[in-house]
CSV table of C-alpha atoms in Angstrom, one decimal:
chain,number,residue,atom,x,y,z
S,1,UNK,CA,0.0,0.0,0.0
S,2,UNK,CA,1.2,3.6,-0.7
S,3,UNK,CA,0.2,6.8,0.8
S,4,UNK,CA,-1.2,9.4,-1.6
S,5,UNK,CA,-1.7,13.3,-0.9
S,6,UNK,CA,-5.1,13.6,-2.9
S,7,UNK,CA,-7.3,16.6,-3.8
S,8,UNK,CA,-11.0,16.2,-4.5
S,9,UNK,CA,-14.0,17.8,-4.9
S,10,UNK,CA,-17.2,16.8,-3.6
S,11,UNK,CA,-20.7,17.2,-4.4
S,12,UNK,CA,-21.2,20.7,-3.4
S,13,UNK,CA,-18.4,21.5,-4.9
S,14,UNK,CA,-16.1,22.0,-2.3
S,15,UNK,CA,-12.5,21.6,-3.0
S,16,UNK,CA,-11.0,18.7,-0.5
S,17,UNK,CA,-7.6,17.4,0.2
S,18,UNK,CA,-5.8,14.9,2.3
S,19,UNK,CA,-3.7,11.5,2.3
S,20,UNK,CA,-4.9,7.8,1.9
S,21,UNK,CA,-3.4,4.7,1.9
S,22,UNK,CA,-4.2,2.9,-1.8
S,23,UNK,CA,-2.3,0.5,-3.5
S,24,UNK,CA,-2.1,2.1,-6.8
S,25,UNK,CA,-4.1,5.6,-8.3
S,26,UNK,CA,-6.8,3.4,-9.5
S,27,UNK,CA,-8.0,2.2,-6.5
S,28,UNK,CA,-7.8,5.7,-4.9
S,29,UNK,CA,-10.4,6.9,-7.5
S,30,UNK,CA,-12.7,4.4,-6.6
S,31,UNK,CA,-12.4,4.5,-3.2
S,32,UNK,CA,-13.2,8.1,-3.0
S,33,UNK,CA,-16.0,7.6,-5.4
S,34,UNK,CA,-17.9,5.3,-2.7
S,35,UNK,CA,-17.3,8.6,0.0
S,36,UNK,CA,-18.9,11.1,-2.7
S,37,UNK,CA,-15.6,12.7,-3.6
S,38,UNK,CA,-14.3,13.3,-6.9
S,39,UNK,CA,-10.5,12.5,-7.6
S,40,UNK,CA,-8.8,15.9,-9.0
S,41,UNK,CA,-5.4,15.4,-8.9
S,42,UNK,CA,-2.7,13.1,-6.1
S,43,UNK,CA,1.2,13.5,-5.7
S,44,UNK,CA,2.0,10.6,-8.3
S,45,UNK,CA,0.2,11.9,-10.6
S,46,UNK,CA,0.9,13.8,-13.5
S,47,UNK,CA,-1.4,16.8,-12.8
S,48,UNK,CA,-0.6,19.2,-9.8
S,49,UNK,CA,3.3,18.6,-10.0
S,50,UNK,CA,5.1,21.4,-9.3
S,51,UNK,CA,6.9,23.1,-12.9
S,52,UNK,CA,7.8,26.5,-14.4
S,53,UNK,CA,5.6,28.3,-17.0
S,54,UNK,CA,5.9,26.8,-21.3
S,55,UNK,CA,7.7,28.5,-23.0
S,56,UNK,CA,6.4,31.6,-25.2
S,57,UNK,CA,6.8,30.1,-27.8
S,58,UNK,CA,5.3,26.7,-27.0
S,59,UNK,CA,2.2,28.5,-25.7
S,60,UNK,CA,1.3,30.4,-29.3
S,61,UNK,CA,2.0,27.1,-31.2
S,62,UNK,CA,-0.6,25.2,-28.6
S,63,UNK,CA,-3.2,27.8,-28.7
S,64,UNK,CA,-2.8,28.5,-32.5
S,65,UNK,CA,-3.0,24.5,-33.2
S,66,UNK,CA,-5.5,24.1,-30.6
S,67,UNK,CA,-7.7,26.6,-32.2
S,68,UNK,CA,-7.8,25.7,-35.3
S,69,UNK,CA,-8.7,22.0,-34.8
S,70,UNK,CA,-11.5,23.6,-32.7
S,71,UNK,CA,-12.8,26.0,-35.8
S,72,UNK,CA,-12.6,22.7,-37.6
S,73,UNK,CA,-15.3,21.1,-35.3
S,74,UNK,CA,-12.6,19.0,-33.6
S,75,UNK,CA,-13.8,18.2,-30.1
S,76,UNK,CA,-11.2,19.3,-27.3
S,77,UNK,CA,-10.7,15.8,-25.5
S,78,UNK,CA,-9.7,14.1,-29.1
S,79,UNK,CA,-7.6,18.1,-29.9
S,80,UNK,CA,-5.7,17.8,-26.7
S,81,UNK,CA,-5.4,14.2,-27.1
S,82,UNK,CA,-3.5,15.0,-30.6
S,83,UNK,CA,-1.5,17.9,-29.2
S,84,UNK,CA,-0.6,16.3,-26.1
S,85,UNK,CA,1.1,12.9,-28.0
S,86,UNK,CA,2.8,15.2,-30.8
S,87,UNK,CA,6.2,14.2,-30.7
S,88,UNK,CA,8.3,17.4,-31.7
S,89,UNK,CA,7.3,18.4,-28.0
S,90,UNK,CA,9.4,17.6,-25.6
S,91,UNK,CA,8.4,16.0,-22.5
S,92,UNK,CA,8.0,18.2,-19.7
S,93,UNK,CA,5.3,19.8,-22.2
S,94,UNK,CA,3.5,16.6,-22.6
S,95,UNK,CA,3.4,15.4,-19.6
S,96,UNK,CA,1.8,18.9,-18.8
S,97,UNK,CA,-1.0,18.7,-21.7
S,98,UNK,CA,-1.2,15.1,-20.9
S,99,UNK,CA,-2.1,16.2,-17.0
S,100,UNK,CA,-5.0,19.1,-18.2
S,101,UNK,CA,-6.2,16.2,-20.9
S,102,UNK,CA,-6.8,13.6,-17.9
S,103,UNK,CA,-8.6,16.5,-15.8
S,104,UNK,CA,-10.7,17.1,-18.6
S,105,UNK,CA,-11.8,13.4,-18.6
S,106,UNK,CA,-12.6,13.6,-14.9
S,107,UNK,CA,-15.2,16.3,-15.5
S,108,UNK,CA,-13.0,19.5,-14.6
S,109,UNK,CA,-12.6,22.6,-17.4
S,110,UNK,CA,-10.3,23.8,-19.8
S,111,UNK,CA,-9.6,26.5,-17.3
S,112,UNK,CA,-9.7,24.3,-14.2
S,113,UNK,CA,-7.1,22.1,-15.6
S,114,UNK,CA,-4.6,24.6,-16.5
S,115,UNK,CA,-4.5,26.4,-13.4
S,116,UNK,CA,-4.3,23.2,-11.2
S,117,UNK,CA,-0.7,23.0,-13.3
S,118,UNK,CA,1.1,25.2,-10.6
S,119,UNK,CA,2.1,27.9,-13.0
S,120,UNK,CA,2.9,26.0,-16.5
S,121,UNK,CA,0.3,28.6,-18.4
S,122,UNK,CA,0.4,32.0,-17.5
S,123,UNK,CA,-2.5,33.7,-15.4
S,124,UNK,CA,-3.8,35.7,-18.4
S,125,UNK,CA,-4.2,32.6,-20.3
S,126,UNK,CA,-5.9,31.3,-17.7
S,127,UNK,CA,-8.4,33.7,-17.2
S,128,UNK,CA,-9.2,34.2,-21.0
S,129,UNK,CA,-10.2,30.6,-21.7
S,130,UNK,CA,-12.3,31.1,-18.5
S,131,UNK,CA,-14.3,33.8,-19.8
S,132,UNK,CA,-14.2,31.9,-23.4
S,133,UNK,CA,-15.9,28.7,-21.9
S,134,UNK,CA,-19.0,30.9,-20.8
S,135,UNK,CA,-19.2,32.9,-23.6
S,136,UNK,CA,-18.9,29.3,-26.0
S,137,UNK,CA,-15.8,31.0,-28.4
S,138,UNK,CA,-12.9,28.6,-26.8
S,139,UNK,CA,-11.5,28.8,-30.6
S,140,UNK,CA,-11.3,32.3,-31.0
S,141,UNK,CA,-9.9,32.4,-28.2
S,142,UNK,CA,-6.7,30.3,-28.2
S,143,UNK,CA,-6.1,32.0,-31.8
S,144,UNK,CA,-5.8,35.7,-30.1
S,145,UNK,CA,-3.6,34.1,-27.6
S,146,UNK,CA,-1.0,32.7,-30.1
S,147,UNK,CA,-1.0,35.8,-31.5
S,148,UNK,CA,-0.6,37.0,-28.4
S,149,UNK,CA,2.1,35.0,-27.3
S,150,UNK,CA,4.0,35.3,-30.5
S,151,UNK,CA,4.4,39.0,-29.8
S,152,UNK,CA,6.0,38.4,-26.3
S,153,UNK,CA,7.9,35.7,-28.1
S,154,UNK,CA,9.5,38.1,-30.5
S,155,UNK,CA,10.0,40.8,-28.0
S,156,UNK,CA,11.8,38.5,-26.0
S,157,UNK,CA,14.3,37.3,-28.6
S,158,UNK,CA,15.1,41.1,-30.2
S,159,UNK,CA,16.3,42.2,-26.1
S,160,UNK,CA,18.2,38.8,-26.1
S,161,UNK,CA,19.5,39.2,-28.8
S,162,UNK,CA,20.3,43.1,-28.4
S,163,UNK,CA,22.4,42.3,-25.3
S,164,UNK,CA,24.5,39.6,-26.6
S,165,UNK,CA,27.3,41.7,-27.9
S,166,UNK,CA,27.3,43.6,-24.4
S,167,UNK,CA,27.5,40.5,-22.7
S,168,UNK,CA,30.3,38.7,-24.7
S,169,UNK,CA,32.2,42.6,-24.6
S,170,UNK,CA,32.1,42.4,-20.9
S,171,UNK,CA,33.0,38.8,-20.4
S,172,UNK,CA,36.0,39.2,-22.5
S,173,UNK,CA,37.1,42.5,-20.3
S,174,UNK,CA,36.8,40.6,-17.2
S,175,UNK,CA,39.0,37.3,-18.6
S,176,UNK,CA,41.3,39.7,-20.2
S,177,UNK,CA,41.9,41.8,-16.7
S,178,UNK,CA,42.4,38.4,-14.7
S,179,UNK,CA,44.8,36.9,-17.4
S,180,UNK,CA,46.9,40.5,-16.5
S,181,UNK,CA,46.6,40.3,-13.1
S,182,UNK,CA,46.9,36.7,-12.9
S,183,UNK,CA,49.5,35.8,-15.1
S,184,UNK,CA,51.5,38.6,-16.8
S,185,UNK,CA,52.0,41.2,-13.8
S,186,UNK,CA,53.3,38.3,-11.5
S,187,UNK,CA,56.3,37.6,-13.9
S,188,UNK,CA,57.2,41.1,-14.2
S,189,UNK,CA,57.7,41.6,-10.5
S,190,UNK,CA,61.2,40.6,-10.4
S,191,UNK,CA,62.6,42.7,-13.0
S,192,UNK,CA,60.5,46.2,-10.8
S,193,UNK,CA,62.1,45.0,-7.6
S,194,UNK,CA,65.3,46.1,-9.0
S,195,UNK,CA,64.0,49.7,-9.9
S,196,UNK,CA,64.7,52.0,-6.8
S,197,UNK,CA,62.0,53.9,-7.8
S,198,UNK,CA,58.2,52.8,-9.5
S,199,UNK,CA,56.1,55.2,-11.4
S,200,UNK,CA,52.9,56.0,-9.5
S,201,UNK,CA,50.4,53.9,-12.2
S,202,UNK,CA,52.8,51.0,-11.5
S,203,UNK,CA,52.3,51.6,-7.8
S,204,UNK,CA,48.6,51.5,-8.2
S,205,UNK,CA,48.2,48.5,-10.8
S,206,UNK,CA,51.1,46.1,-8.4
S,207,UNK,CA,49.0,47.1,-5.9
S,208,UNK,CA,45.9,45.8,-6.6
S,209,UNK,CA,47.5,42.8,-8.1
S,210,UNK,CA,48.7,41.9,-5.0
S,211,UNK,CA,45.8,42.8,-2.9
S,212,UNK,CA,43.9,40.6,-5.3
S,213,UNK,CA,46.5,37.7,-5.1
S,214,UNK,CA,46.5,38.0,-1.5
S,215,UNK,CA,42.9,37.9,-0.8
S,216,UNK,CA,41.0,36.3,-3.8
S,217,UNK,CA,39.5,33.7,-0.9
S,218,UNK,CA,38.2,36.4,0.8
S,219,UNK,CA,37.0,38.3,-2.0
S,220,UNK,CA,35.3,35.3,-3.3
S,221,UNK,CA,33.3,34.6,-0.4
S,222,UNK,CA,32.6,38.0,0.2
S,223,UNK,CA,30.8,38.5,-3.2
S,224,UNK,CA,29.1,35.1,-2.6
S,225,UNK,CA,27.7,36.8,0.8
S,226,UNK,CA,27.1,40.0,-1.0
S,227,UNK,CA,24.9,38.1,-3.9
S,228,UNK,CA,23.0,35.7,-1.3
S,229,UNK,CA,22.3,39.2,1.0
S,230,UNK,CA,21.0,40.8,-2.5
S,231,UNK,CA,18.8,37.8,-3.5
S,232,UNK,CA,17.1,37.7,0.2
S,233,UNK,CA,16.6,41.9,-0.2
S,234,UNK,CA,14.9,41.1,-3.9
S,235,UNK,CA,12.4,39.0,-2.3
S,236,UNK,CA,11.4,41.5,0.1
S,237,UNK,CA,8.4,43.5,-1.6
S,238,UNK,CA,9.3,46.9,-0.6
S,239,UNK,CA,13.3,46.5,-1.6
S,240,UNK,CA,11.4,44.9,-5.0
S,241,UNK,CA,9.5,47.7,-5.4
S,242,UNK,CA,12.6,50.0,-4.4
S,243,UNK,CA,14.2,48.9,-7.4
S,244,UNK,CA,11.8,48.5,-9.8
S,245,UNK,CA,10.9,51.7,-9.5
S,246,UNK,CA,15.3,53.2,-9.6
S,247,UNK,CA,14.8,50.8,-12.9
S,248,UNK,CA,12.3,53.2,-14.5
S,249,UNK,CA,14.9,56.3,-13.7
S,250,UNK,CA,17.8,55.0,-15.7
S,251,UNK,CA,19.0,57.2,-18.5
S,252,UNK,CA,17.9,55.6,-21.9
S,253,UNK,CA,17.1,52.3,-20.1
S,254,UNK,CA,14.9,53.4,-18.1
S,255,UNK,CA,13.1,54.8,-20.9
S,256,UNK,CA,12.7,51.6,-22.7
S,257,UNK,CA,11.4,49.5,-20.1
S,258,UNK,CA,8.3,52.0,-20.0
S,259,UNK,CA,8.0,51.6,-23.8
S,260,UNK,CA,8.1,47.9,-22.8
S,261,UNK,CA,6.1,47.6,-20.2
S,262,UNK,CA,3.3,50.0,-21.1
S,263,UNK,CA,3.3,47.7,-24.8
S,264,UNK,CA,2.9,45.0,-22.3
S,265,UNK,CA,0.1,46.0,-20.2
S,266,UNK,CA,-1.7,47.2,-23.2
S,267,UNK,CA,-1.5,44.1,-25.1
S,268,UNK,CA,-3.0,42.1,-21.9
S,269,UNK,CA,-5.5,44.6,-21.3
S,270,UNK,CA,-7.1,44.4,-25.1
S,271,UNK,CA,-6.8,40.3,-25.1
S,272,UNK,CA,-8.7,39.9,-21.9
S,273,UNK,CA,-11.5,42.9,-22.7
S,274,UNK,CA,-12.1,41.5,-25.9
S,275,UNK,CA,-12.7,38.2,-24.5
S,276,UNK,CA,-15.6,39.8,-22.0
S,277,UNK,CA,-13.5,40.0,-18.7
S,278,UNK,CA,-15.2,43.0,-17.2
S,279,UNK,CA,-12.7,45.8,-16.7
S,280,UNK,CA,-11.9,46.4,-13.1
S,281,UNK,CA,-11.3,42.3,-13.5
S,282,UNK,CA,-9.1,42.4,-16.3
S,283,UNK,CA,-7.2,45.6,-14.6
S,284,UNK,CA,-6.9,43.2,-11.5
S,285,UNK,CA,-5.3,40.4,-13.6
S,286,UNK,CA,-2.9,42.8,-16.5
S,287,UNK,CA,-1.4,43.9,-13.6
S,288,UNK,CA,0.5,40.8,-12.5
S,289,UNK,CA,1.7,40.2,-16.0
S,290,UNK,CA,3.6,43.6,-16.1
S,291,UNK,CA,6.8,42.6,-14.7
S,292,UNK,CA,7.5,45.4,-12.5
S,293,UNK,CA,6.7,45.8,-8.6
S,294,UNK,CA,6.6,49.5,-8.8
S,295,UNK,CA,3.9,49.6,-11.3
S,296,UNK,CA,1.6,46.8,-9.9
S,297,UNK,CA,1.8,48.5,-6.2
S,298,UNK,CA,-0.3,51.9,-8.1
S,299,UNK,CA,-2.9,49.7,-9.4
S,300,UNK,CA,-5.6,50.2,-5.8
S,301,UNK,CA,-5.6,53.8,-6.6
S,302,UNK,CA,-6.7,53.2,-10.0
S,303,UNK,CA,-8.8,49.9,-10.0
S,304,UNK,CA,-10.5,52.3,-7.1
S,305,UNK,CA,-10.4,55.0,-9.4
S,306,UNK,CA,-13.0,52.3,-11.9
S,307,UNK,CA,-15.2,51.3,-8.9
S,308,UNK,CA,-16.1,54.8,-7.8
S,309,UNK,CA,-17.2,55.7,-11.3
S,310,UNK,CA,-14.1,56.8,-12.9
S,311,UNK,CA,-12.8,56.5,-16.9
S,312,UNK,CA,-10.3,53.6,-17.8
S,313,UNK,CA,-7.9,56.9,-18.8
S,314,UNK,CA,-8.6,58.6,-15.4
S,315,UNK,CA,-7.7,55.6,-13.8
S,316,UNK,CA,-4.4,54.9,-15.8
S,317,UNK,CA,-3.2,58.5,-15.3
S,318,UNK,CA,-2.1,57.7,-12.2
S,319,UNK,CA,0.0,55.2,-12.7
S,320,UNK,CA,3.7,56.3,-13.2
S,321,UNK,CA,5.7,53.9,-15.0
S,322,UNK,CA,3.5,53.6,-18.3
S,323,UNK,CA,4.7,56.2,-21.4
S,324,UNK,CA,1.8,59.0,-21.3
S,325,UNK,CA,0.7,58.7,-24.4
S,326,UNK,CA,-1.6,55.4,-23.0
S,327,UNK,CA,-4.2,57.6,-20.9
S,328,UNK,CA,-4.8,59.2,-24.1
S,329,UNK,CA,-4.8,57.0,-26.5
S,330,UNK,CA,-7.5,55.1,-24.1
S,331,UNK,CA,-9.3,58.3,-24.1
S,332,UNK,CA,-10.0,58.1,-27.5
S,333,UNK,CA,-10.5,54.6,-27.8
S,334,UNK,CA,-13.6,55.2,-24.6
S,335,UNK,CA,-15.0,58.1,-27.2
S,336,UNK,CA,-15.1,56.2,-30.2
S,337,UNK,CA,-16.2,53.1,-28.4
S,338,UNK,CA,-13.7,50.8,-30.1
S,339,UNK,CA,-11.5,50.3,-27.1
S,340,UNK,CA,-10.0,47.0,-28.3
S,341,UNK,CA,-8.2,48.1,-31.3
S,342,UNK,CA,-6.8,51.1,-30.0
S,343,UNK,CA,-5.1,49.3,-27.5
S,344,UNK,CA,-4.1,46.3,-30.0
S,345,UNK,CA,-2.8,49.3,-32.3
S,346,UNK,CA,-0.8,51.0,-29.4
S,347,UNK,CA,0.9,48.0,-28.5
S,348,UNK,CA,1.9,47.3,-31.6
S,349,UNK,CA,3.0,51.1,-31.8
S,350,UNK,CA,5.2,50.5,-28.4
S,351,UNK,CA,6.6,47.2,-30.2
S,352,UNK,CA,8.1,48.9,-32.9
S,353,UNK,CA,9.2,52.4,-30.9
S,354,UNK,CA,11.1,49.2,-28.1
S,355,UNK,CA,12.8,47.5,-30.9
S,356,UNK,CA,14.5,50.7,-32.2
S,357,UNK,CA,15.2,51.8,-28.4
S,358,UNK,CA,16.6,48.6,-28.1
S,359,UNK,CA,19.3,49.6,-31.5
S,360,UNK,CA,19.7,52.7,-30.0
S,361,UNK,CA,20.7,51.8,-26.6
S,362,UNK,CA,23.1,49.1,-27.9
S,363,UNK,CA,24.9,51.9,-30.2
S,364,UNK,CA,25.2,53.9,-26.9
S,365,UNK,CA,26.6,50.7,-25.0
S,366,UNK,CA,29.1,49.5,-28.4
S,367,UNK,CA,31.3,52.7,-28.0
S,368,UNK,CA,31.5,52.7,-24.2
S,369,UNK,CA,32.3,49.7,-23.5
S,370,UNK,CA,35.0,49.7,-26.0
S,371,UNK,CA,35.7,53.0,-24.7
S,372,UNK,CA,36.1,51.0,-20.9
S,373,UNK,CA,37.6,48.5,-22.3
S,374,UNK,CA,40.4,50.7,-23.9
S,375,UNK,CA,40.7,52.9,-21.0
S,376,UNK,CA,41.4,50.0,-18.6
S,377,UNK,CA,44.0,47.9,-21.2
S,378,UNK,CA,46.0,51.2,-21.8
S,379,UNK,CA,46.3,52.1,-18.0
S,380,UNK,CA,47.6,48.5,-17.6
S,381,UNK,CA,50.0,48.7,-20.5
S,382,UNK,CA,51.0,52.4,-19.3
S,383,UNK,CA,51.9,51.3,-16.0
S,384,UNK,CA,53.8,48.1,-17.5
S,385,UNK,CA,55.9,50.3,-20.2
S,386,UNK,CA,56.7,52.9,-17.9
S,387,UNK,CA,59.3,51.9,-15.5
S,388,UNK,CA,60.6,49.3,-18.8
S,389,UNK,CA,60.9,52.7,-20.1
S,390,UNK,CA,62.6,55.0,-17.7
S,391,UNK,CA,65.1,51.8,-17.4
S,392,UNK,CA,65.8,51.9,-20.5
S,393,UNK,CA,66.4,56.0,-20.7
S,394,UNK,CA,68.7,55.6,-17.8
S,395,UNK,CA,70.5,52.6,-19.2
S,396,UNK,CA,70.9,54.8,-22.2
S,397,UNK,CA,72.4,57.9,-20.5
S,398,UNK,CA,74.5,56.3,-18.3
S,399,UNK,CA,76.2,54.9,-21.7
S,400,UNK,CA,76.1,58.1,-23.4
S,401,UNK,CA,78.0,59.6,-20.2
């Protein structure tokens, strides 16, 4: 017999769980069958295991696929059956379509079954196949939310793919300084401790050689104490919000990630409106998919704002963080009653106005970190040739003498 953490649901409704002693999952169903519970999901089970959200891209190939077999009149047990055997996947994604598939079976929804998952599909995807199953357009649905996801997808890859050359730039300063200190300055010591007298740049660069040399235990711990301290702060919501919000204020960058996050917000806002999520709801849910603590904190003010009466661009023009030209645009969008689009058209505004910010700030970042890179290889090289030089100028006029 094994023990099995369970969670049912019984006739009222009423979401149960506990542990029971079964010999296999089988028998567990049953047995809570004859005491009037329904089997959800247990610990050996596939569904309910604990995971990280699919992938962006995953997500707009599911939903596109899924929503055209539905406009096709396929049913969604024999669509997800289909999607969740497709071999290109790989498995942690079956097994997660496999787990909604055998929840659907069982009598839960769509929507049910997803968010029992422990985060695989995003909360806005969630909530939009929620509102789909009582409105009965499940297929529409799913193909707004490949779009959807396709976006963030791209978004995603241009910034990953801006900062690559920054990244590799930076790594290749840092290896290059250690090689120095590390290996080249150590052989030169000998020939400077016959000098009398070292230039002050040689002073400086043996000195932090050997500081380094001396002390690189100490040093290491010290930043590993220094990054675990930083990752407890970052979990604290105020220090999160702290920073999120010093994020916003950085020249150029700081710009950007309002471009990005107001595209973002409006994006959500216009998927889960259009599917019938009543607004102060749909405010309530595009704020978690935002990304940014500092933003998401000003959202009572404004979902307030909606309850006592208030416009959608009232509301939103209290929110600091988003690029100002959203209250407006909403504005218009409220007078000429086609909300939806506006918003769809602004985000697809902010996409383009992020990817060239995104060119720009990597120009700005090209030149200075070759300019760094530069500054810190001559100093090295300056305080290397130096006394080499004076040497040989005083080897030179004591022969000429």
């Amino acid at each position: 017999m094994a023990k099995f953490r369970y969670l049912a649901r019984d006739k009222q409704g009423n979401t149960i769980s506990g542990m029971m002693n079964a010999a296999d999952e089988d028998e567990l169903y049953r047995r809570l069958k004859e005491e009037d519970k329904f089997l959800i999901s247990t610990e050996s089970g596939m569904e309910g295991f604990s995971t990280s959200q699919l992938p962006l891209l995953m997500l707009s190939e599911f939903n596109r696929e899924l929503g055209d077999m539905l406009g096709a009149g396929v049913t969604l047990v024999r669509a997800l059956t289909i999607l969740s055997q497709e071999e290109t996947r790989k498995p942690k994604e079956r097994a997660v379509l496999a787990a909604v598939l055998k929840l659907i079976r069982q009598g839960a929804s769509i929507s049910d079954a997803m968010e029992q998952q422990n985060g695989a599909f995003p909360i806005l995807m969630v909530n939009m196949y929620r509102a789909a199953e009582t409105s009965g357009k499940l297929a529409e649905t799913a193909k707004r939310l490949s779009v959807h996801y396709e976006k963030e997808h791209q978004l995603n890859i241009k910034i990953r793919s801006a900062t690559i050359y920054p990244k590799i730039l930076t790594f290749l300063v840092f290896v290059v300084l250690v090689f120095i200190m590390t290996f080249i300055l150590p052989q030169l010591t000998s020939l400077f401790d016959s000098l009398e007298e070292l230039p002050g740049p040689t002073k400086v660069l043996f000195s932090i050689s050997d500081f380094v040399g001396g002390h690189w235990k100490a040093l290491l711990a010290l930043l590993v104490v220094v990054f675990v301290i930083v990752q407890m702060l970052g979990r604290m919501p105020t220090v999160r919000a702290w920073r999120d919000g010093m994020k916003l204020r950085i020249p150029v960058i700081g710009k950007l990630l309002m471009v990005i996050y107001t595209a973002r917000f409006a994006r959500n806002l216009s998927s889960l409106y259009s599917s019938g999520i009543p607004i102060i709801t749909a405010m309530q849910i595009s704020r978690k998919t935002i990304g940014n603590t500092f933003i998401e904190r000003q959202f009572d003010g404004a979902i307030g704002c909606l309850r006592a009466g208030g416009s959608l661009s009232d509301a939103l023009e209290s929110i600091e963080g988003f690029r100002k030209k959203l209250p407006s645009v909403v504005r218009v969008g409220e007078e000429s009653g086609d909300l939806v689009q506006m918003l769809d058209a602004m985000a697809d505004s902010f996409d383009y106005e992020s990817e060239m910010a995104i060119n720009r700030m990597i120009s700005y970042l090209e030149p200075v970190l070759i300019t760094a890179m530069a500054v810190l290889i001559g100093f090295i090289m300056i305080a290397v040739m130096m006394p080499i030089y004076e040497s040989y100028s005083a080897i030179g006029s004591t022969a000429y003498y």
